[in-house]
XYZ file of C-alpha atoms in Angstrom:
448
model
C 1.247 33.878 -19.839
C -2.558 31.710 -21.437
C -0.352 30.181 -24.556
C 1.917 29.067 -22.235
C -0.542 27.358 -19.333
C -2.223 25.508 -22.417
C 1.483 24.345 -24.205
C 1.970 23.215 -20.319
C -0.943 21.604 -19.686
C -1.342 20.292 -23.273
C 2.095 18.647 -22.984
C 1.233 17.011 -19.256
C -2.057 15.454 -20.324
C 0.145 13.523 -24.202
C 2.257 12.346 -21.418
C -0.357 11.321 -18.893
C -2.038 9.363 -21.236
C 0.442 7.652 -22.265
C 0.614 6.517 -19.109
C -3.214 5.806 -19.144
C -3.081 3.452 -22.569
C 0.037 2.164 -20.498
C -0.760 1.223 -17.276
C -5.091 1.202 -17.684
C -5.591 -2.297 -15.955
C -3.334 -0.895 -12.557
C -5.672 2.588 -13.191
C -8.734 0.554 -12.041
C -7.102 -1.772 -8.916
C -8.297 -0.564 -5.819
C -7.072 -3.947 -4.309
C -5.296 -4.053 -0.896
C -1.445 -2.492 -1.024
C 1.536 -2.099 2.103
C 2.795 0.507 -0.008
C 1.145 4.195 -1.203
C 3.690 7.096 -2.207
C 2.721 9.775 -0.179
C 3.847 12.520 -2.561
C 1.787 14.804 -4.605
C 2.709 17.753 -6.652
C -0.068 19.988 -7.829
C -0.134 22.268 -10.793
C -3.413 24.036 -10.749
C -5.684 27.872 -12.972
C -8.248 28.940 -12.683
C -10.276 31.736 -11.804
C -9.934 34.247 -8.486
C -12.738 37.004 -7.844
C -12.387 39.543 -4.657
C -16.601 39.803 -3.155
C -15.351 42.406 -0.718
C -13.862 44.983 -0.063
C -14.750 46.696 -3.075
C -14.719 50.877 -3.576
C -17.905 52.139 -5.627
C -18.028 52.460 -8.306
C -15.496 49.224 -8.744
C -16.071 46.032 -9.662
C -14.822 42.750 -11.659
C -17.833 41.182 -12.793
C -19.804 41.777 -15.438
C -23.292 41.168 -14.025
C -24.568 40.376 -18.154
C -22.443 37.141 -18.201
C -22.973 33.718 -16.971
C -21.324 33.853 -13.136
C -20.288 36.872 -13.855
C -17.519 35.735 -16.544
C -14.008 33.997 -16.851
C -11.212 33.899 -17.400
C -7.813 32.712 -15.573
C -6.156 35.260 -13.343
C -4.665 32.808 -11.301
C -2.646 30.093 -11.408
C -1.259 27.561 -7.935
C 1.821 25.213 -7.117
C 1.134 22.821 -4.776
C 2.448 19.952 -2.969
C 1.239 17.597 -0.639
C 2.232 15.085 1.759
C -0.117 12.631 3.412
C 1.263 10.926 7.443
C -1.617 8.323 6.800
C -4.329 7.526 4.241
C -6.970 10.012 5.541
C -4.262 13.064 6.608
C -2.032 14.909 5.596
C -0.614 18.408 5.206
C -0.273 21.005 1.679
C 2.335 24.069 1.013
C 0.987 26.791 -1.620
C 1.729 29.528 -3.874
C -0.273 31.040 -5.767
C -0.334 34.973 -8.410
C -3.510 36.615 -8.339
C -3.822 39.351 -10.488
C -7.169 41.698 -9.892
C -8.526 43.719 -12.538
C -12.178 45.580 -13.688
C -13.668 43.827 -16.145
C -13.135 45.852 -19.888
C -16.897 45.731 -20.937
C -18.194 46.650 -17.846
C -18.724 50.159 -16.802
C -16.502 49.965 -13.884
C -13.241 52.266 -13.330
C -10.201 50.969 -13.758
C -8.148 48.995 -11.197
C -4.559 46.155 -11.358
C -4.135 44.528 -8.030
C -1.552 41.726 -7.778
C -1.369 39.357 -4.971
C 1.376 36.789 -4.050
C -0.067 34.647 -1.688
C 0.729 31.457 0.529
C -0.944 28.344 1.790
C -0.640 25.622 5.216
C -3.591 23.398 4.831
C -4.550 20.430 6.060
C -5.820 17.790 4.310
C -8.360 14.863 5.257
C -9.154 12.441 2.131
C -12.524 11.918 3.238
C -13.120 9.595 -0.737
C -11.146 7.505 3.013
C -12.709 9.282 5.952
C -16.279 8.499 4.848
C -15.133 4.321 3.864
C -16.158 5.048 0.251
C -13.402 4.819 -1.247
C -14.617 1.453 -3.496
C -17.298 2.551 -4.260
C -15.950 6.226 -5.615
C -13.839 4.456 -8.042
C -11.363 7.062 -9.835
C -13.532 9.917 -8.136
C -12.121 11.422 -4.515
C -12.012 14.176 -2.819
C -9.929 16.262 -0.408
C -11.401 18.535 1.512
C -8.036 20.829 2.710
C -8.346 24.242 5.542
C -6.475 26.381 6.970
C -3.691 29.533 7.182
C -2.589 31.672 4.333
C -0.376 34.269 4.080
C -0.662 37.065 0.921
C 0.894 40.260 0.127
C -1.287 42.488 -1.817
C 0.675 44.728 -4.750
C -2.158 47.770 -6.551
C -0.342 47.489 -10.067
C -2.429 50.856 -11.271
C -0.761 54.213 -11.644
C -2.990 57.213 -12.281
C -2.912 60.935 -13.881
C -1.286 62.478 -10.797
C -3.213 64.271 -8.771
C -5.547 61.608 -8.718
C -5.927 60.755 -4.350
C -7.064 57.873 -3.021
C -4.490 55.241 -5.301
C -1.785 53.681 -3.519
C 0.714 52.745 -6.520
C 3.093 49.895 -5.377
C 2.692 49.491 -1.918
C 2.201 46.968 -1.074
C 0.610 45.199 2.647
C 1.279 41.801 3.915
C -3.064 39.847 5.263
C -2.788 36.735 7.685
C -5.894 34.350 7.147
C -7.835 32.061 6.437
C -8.942 29.749 3.713
C -10.851 25.825 3.030
C -11.784 24.149 -0.052
C -13.080 21.360 -1.462
C -11.046 18.944 -4.822
C -12.671 16.968 -6.332
C -10.381 14.073 -8.608
C -9.502 12.217 -11.027
C -7.840 9.830 -11.257
C -6.568 9.051 -15.092
C -2.687 6.621 -14.434
C -1.183 5.028 -12.022
C 0.417 9.147 -10.664
C -1.485 11.851 -12.773
C -4.495 13.008 -11.950
C -6.938 15.537 -13.166
C -8.222 17.669 -10.118
C -10.428 20.883 -9.532
C -10.082 22.839 -6.304
C -13.404 25.318 -5.387
C -11.147 27.892 -2.251
C -12.902 31.115 -0.257
C -10.348 32.892 1.334
C -11.027 36.007 4.549
C -7.768 37.826 5.099
C -8.391 39.389 8.415
C -7.440 43.675 8.971
C -7.216 43.940 5.556
C -6.416 47.190 4.695
C -6.787 47.159 0.645
C -10.329 47.034 -1.337
C -9.066 44.902 -4.207
C -9.701 47.922 -6.447
C -6.069 49.109 -4.696
C -7.703 51.914 -2.479
C -8.049 52.046 1.184
C -10.669 50.290 2.000
C -13.988 52.514 4.232
C -14.129 51.319 8.256
C -17.539 50.014 7.242
C -15.806 46.938 6.471
C -14.208 46.814 9.806
C -10.443 45.834 7.683
C -11.750 42.577 6.211
C -11.654 41.148 2.649
C -12.309 37.791 1.005
C -12.280 35.748 -1.782
C -13.745 32.467 -3.651
C -11.088 30.858 -6.569
C -11.967 27.537 -8.725
C -9.059 25.916 -10.425
C -8.509 23.041 -12.428
C -4.901 21.203 -12.440
C -2.927 18.090 -12.602
C -1.201 16.339 -9.767
C 1.350 14.680 -10.211
C 2.232 11.372 -7.395
C 5.422 10.213 -6.705
C 7.659 7.900 -4.003
C 8.438 4.390 -4.463
C 5.251 2.727 -5.270
C 3.707 2.735 -8.195
C 0.141 3.186 -7.231
C -1.047 7.137 -6.003
C -0.976 7.608 -2.785
C -5.075 8.866 -3.274
C -6.051 5.393 -4.042
C -4.106 2.539 -3.514
C -6.486 0.860 -0.154
C -4.289 1.284 3.161
C -4.295 -0.825 5.767
C -2.042 1.300 8.426
C -1.045 1.560 12.628
C -4.152 -0.263 14.445
C -5.988 -1.573 11.469
C -3.014 -3.891 10.659
C -3.030 -4.385 14.654
C -6.964 -5.357 14.009
C -7.045 -7.149 11.010
C -4.036 -9.167 11.988
C -5.398 -10.315 14.971
C -9.496 -10.753 13.641
C -7.091 -13.204 10.849
C -6.270 -15.142 14.670
C -8.814 -15.195 15.715
C -10.558 -16.473 11.693
C -7.930 -19.498 12.399
C -8.807 -20.734 15.683
C -12.444 -20.706 13.727
C -11.810 -21.678 10.753
C -9.193 -24.256 13.184
C -12.199 -25.634 15.495
C -14.781 -26.654 12.097
C -16.055 -29.936 12.501
C -16.200 -30.708 9.078
C -17.056 -34.322 9.006
C -19.343 -33.027 12.510
C -17.666 -36.050 15.040
C -17.138 -34.442 17.536
C -13.348 -34.214 16.729
C -11.955 -30.627 15.047
C -10.399 -30.624 12.047
C -6.842 -29.542 13.143
C -6.611 -33.089 15.310
C -8.462 -35.315 12.941
C -6.901 -37.327 10.992
C -10.524 -38.888 8.894
C -12.524 -36.350 8.365
C -15.238 -38.089 5.936
C -15.954 -39.766 8.978
C -20.083 -41.418 8.717
C -21.813 -39.469 10.977
C -23.060 -41.121 13.912
C -20.262 -44.161 13.417
C -18.020 -43.659 17.047
C -14.332 -42.317 16.310
C -11.559 -42.340 18.148
C -9.672 -38.927 19.430
C -7.856 -38.326 16.559
C -11.696 -39.070 14.779
C -10.788 -42.197 12.801
C -13.780 -44.304 12.430
C -12.777 -47.449 14.716
C -12.589 -50.496 13.811
C -11.165 -53.343 15.362
C -10.953 -55.923 13.267
C -9.103 -54.562 10.613
C -10.979 -55.200 8.150
C -11.985 -51.871 6.514
C -15.686 -51.598 8.138
C -16.335 -49.585 10.973
C -17.258 -52.153 14.259
C -20.646 -50.199 14.705
C -21.221 -50.302 11.341
C -20.452 -54.278 10.677
C -22.448 -54.640 13.744
C -25.952 -53.500 12.564
C -25.599 -54.303 8.906
C -24.564 -57.817 10.210
C -28.171 -57.602 12.810
C -29.541 -56.381 9.440
C -31.728 -58.041 6.257
C -28.159 -57.841 4.786
C -26.012 -60.280 3.826
C -22.964 -60.491 5.663
C -21.207 -61.226 2.861
C -22.233 -58.510 0.868
C -21.684 -55.916 3.515
C -18.739 -54.019 3.260
C -19.303 -53.622 -0.621
C -23.307 -51.763 1.177
C -20.756 -50.216 3.420
C -18.781 -48.971 0.238
C -21.718 -47.887 -1.083
C -23.370 -45.833 0.780
C -19.863 -44.373 2.103
C -19.700 -43.307 -1.333
C -23.413 -41.734 -1.491
C -22.570 -39.540 2.241
C -19.780 -38.408 0.403
C -20.440 -37.065 -2.345
C -23.936 -35.890 -0.584
C -21.003 -34.427 1.566
C -20.120 -32.792 -1.535
C -22.636 -31.317 -3.000
C -24.379 -30.051 0.049
C -21.453 -27.871 1.113
C -19.330 -29.334 3.549
C -16.625 -30.127 1.935
C -15.156 -26.085 0.792
C -12.426 -24.042 0.348
C -12.477 -20.318 1.989
C -10.662 -16.996 0.698
C -9.511 -13.751 2.446
C -11.279 -10.433 0.844
C -10.157 -9.526 -2.398
C -8.829 -12.061 -2.472
C -7.695 -15.415 -5.269
C -5.634 -18.079 -3.324
C -7.770 -20.308 -0.403
C -7.133 -19.394 3.532
C -4.002 -22.182 4.286
C -6.768 -24.573 6.368
C -8.907 -24.427 3.204
C -6.453 -25.938 1.118
C -7.782 -29.453 2.596
C -11.198 -29.740 0.570
C -9.133 -28.714 -2.534
C -7.063 -31.980 -1.433
C -10.488 -33.559 -0.028
C -12.233 -32.972 -4.425
C -8.374 -33.969 -6.030
C -8.624 -38.483 -3.523
C -12.532 -37.970 -4.133
C -11.916 -37.387 -7.559
C -9.079 -39.457 -7.230
C -10.900 -42.792 -6.070
C -13.956 -42.050 -8.962
C -11.971 -42.185 -11.658
C -15.616 -41.718 -14.186
C -16.668 -38.898 -11.840
C -16.132 -34.479 -12.111
C -17.075 -31.505 -10.796
C -17.964 -28.307 -10.733
C -16.127 -25.940 -9.510
C -17.998 -23.318 -7.996
C -16.713 -19.415 -7.331
C -17.964 -17.221 -4.609
C -17.679 -13.568 -3.720
C -19.349 -11.014 -0.383
C -21.524 -8.175 -1.562
C -18.926 -6.132 -0.980
C -17.738 -4.097 -4.260
C -19.006 -3.365 -7.684
C -21.326 -6.389 -8.592
C -19.066 -7.330 -12.153
C -15.676 -6.952 -9.959
C -17.127 -9.393 -8.156
C -18.849 -11.674 -10.966
C -14.929 -11.218 -11.845
C -13.284 -12.843 -8.748
C -15.991 -15.511 -8.169
C -14.809 -17.271 -11.323
C -10.651 -16.543 -10.595
C -10.995 -17.906 -7.284
C -12.863 -20.898 -9.259
C -9.666 -21.676 -11.142
C -7.224 -20.878 -9.067
C -8.846 -24.362 -7.689
C -9.130 -25.685 -10.725
C -5.924 -24.919 -11.683
C -4.477 -26.197 -8.106
C -6.331 -29.299 -9.218
C -5.225 -30.215 -13.393
C -1.073 -29.816 -11.220
C -2.222 -32.478 -9.247
C -2.701 -34.727 -11.448
C -6.353 -34.386 -12.910
C -7.936 -34.458 -15.711
C -8.771 -30.978 -17.036
C -12.076 -32.597 -18.660
C -13.094 -33.040 -15.090
C -13.434 -30.035 -13.972
C -15.795 -26.891 -15.063
C -16.024 -23.135 -13.759
C -18.802 -21.890 -12.175
C -19.403 -18.374 -11.328
C -22.307 -17.801 -9.045
C -21.186 -14.333 -8.079
C -21.950 -12.125 -5.307
C -23.946 -13.926 -2.073
C -26.232 -12.455 -0.379
C -27.797 -15.463 1.729
C -25.564 -12.796 4.791
C -25.426 -10.052 6.681
C -23.605 -7.055 4.768
C -23.629 -4.996 7.530
C -21.571 -8.478 9.199
C -17.756 -9.126 8.666
C -17.792 -12.926 10.478
C -20.627 -13.638 8.311
C -19.189 -12.061 4.797
C -16.391 -14.457 5.972
C -18.662 -17.860 5.216
C -19.783 -16.962 1.716
C -15.769 -15.893 0.619
C -15.362 -19.534 -1.706
C -15.607 -21.915 -3.519
C -17.980 -24.982 -3.387
C -18.345 -28.624 -5.697
C -20.895 -30.366 -6.981
C -19.644 -34.016 -8.048
C -21.704 -35.272 -11.323
C -21.427 -38.693 -12.560
């Protein structure tokens, strides 16, 4: 049996290694997904030990060995279905063979147990919202009911009392366990399990005799196993790792997005009192009167705002140079606004595609570069502090590259665009979802 199990494990690991090499990129992906595999099959093997009751003179552990000696005597097959990203149900069957250790002074015994379990499962990584920190590791907690049929298989010499050879009894009980698992490819993972089981009204001892009344007809055993899991379904990612937004979470995130869109619409980039979504001229000079559309008032249509024209006419500037002076001042003001971060492109969490309203910032830079052919810009990517620093550095650079590619496709030469990744922006409170939205962005620095 051991040789068959070893051969099966090596075969599965070989196939699994092929998947891992082919799909290593997906194995590291912990981005948001709408779909996930809900079914998982598990095949494990390991050691189970009865802890009580035993008849005096019978035992299975070797007190002279670390962990009391180790041998494979349990095999199990289970299937699990996750109703949601956090909670599921698991059914499994297992075979346990309890015998005495030949290297000890224990008397001979042999008891075969077949067990069926039905348990609830909790994905603790999701429950405590630490799946991104754990990466490939996931932790499952399971507990529920189990039914077992125990049958003594040791046939003693005739006339020896106290044995019940081939007589079976049905035991009912509960079990609890913790299962750490490590993902190695899209759908395969290695899983370990540590469980404890308790039977109610167990008449047999683990050595196949009748339990003493002092044991209160109860039985306990422990089990530790190692094996493989395979997640199957329509999606291509193991359901225990895909980050899911479902049920009420979807409604909350949709509401949060609508609020974010409203906040973005009410932004006033040029501080002229007209929200950006109504502002036709979103780069008006601060302090200059604008109409209801955000346009600087220019009644005589000479290209110079009337308020500035009147001011300049009453200063020491010669009237013939008013337009040129204003154009220089306006250009410097626009450059300062860009360099100080007033022209910005925002992104949703984990995304490299700008939000819909944020494309105006890219269009603003495109217009500026077309009107100033000698200028170039640094495109600076930022990310919030959620996740690992290496991932956020890459994410910030990807955001900047997205903006760069958009500008190139809009006719701006690549030589005028320089990519900089600032990585994580720690200037806002990491526990504030609204504040983190402000630092998931791309800013610009003008270079003449």
